[in-house]
mmCIF file with all atom_site columns, C-alpha atoms in Angstrom:
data_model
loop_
_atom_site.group_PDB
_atom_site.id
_atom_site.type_symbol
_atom_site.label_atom_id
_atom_site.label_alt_id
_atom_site.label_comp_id
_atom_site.label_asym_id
_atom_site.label_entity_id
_atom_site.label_seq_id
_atom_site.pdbx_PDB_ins_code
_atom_site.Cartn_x
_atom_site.Cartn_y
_atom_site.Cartn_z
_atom_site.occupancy
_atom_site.B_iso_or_equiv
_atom_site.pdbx_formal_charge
_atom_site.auth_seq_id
_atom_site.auth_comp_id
_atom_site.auth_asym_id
_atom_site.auth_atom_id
_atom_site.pdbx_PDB_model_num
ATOM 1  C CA . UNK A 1 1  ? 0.000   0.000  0.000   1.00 71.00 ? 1  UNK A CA 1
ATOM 2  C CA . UNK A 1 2  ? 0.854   3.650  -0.601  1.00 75.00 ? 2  UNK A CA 1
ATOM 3  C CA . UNK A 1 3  ? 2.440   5.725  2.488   1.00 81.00 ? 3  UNK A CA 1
ATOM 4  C CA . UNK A 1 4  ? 2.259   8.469  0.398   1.00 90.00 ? 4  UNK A CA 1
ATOM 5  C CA . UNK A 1 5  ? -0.261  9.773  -2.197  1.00 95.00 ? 5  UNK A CA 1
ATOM 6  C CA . UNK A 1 6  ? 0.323   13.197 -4.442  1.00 96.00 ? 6  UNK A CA 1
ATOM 7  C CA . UNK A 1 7  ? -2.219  15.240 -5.309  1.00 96.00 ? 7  UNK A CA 1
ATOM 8  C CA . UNK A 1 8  ? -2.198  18.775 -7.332  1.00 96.00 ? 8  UNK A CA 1
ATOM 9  C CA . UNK A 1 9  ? -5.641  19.519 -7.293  1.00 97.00 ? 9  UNK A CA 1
ATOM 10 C CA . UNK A 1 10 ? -5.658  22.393 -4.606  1.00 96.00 ? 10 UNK A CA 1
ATOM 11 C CA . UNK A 1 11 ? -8.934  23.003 -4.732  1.00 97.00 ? 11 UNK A CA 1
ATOM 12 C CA . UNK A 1 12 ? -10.057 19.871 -2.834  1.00 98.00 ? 12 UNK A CA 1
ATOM 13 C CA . UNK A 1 13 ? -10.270 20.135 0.898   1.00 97.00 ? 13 UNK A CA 1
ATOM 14 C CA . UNK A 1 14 ? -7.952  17.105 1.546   1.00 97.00 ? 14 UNK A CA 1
ATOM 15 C CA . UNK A 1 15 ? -5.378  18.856 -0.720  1.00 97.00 ? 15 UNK A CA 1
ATOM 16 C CA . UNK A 1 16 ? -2.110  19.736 1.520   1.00 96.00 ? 16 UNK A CA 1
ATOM 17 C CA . UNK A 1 17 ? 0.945   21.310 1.147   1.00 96.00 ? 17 UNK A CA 1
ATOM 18 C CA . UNK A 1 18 ? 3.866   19.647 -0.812  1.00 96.00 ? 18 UNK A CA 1
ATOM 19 C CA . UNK A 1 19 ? 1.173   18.424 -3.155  1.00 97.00 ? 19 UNK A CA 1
ATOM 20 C CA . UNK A 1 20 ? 0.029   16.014 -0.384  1.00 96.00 ? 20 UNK A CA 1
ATOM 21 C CA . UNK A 1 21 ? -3.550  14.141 0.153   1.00 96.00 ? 21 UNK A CA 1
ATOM 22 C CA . UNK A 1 22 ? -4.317  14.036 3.634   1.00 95.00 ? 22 UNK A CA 1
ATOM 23 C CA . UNK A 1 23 ? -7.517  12.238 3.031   1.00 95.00 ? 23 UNK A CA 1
ATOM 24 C CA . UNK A 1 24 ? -8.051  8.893  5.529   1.00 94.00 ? 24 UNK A CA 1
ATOM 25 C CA . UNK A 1 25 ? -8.673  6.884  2.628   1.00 94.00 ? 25 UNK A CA 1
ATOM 26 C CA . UNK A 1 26 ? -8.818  7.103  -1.197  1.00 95.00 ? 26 UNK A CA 1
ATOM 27 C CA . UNK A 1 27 ? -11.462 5.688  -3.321  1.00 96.00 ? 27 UNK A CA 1
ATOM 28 C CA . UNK A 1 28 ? -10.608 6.076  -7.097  1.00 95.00 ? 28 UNK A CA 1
ATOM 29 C CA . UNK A 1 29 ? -13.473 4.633  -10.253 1.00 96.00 ? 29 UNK A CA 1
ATOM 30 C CA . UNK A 1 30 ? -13.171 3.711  -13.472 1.00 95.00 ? 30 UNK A CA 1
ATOM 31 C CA . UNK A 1 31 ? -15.431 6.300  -15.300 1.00 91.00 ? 31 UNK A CA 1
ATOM 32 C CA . UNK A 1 32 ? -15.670 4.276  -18.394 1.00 87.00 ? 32 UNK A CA 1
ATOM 33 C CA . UNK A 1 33 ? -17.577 1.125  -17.700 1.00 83.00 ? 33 UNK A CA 1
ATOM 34 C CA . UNK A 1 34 ? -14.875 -0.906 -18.404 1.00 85.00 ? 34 UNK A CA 1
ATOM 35 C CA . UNK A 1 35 ? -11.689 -2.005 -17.357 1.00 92.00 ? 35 UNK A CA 1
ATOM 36 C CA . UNK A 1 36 ? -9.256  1.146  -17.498 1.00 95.00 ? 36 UNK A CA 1
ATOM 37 C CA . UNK A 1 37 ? -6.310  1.082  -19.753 1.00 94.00 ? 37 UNK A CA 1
ATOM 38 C CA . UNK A 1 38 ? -4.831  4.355  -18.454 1.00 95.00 ? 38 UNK A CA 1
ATOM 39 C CA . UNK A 1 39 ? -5.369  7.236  -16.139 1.00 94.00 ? 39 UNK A CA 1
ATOM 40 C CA . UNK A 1 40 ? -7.451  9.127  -18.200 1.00 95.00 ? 40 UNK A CA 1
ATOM 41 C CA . UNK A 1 41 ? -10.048 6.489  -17.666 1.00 96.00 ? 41 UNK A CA 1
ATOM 42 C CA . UNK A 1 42 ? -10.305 6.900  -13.722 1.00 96.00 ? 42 UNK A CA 1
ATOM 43 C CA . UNK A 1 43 ? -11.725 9.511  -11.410 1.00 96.00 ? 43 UNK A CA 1
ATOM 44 C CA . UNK A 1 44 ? -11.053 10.040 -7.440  1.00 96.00 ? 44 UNK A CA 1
ATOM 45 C CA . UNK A 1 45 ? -14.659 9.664  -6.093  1.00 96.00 ? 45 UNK A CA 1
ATOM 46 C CA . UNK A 1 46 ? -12.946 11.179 -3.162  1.00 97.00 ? 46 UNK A CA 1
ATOM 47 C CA . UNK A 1 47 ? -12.492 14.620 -4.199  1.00 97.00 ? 47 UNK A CA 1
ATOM 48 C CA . UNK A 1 48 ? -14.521 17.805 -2.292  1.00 97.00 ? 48 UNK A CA 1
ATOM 49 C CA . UNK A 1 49 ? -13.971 20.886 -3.217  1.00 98.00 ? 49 UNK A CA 1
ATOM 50 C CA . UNK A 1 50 ? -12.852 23.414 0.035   1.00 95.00 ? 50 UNK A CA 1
ATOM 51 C CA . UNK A 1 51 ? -15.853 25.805 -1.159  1.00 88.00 ? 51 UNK A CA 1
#
């Protein structure tokens, strides 16, 4: 498992500094209905935005 997990998107309210995620737990989909062949093809269901 991943100690640590990146995350640019500063708008989301787990987003911390250093590019960190300082969510509990991270649940990411595959927003194709299909088996994903790259990244493009997945979403973090995680995400909330800070506003």
């Amino acid at each position: 498992m991943a100690k640590d997990v990146l995350c640019e998107v500063n708008s989301c309210k787990y987003w911390a500094a250093g590019n960190n995620c300082n969510a509990s737990s991270i649940y990411v989909v595959n927003n194709r209905g299909q088996n994903a062949k790259n990244s493009e093809e997945t979403d973090c269901k995680t995400f909330e935005s800070k506003i």
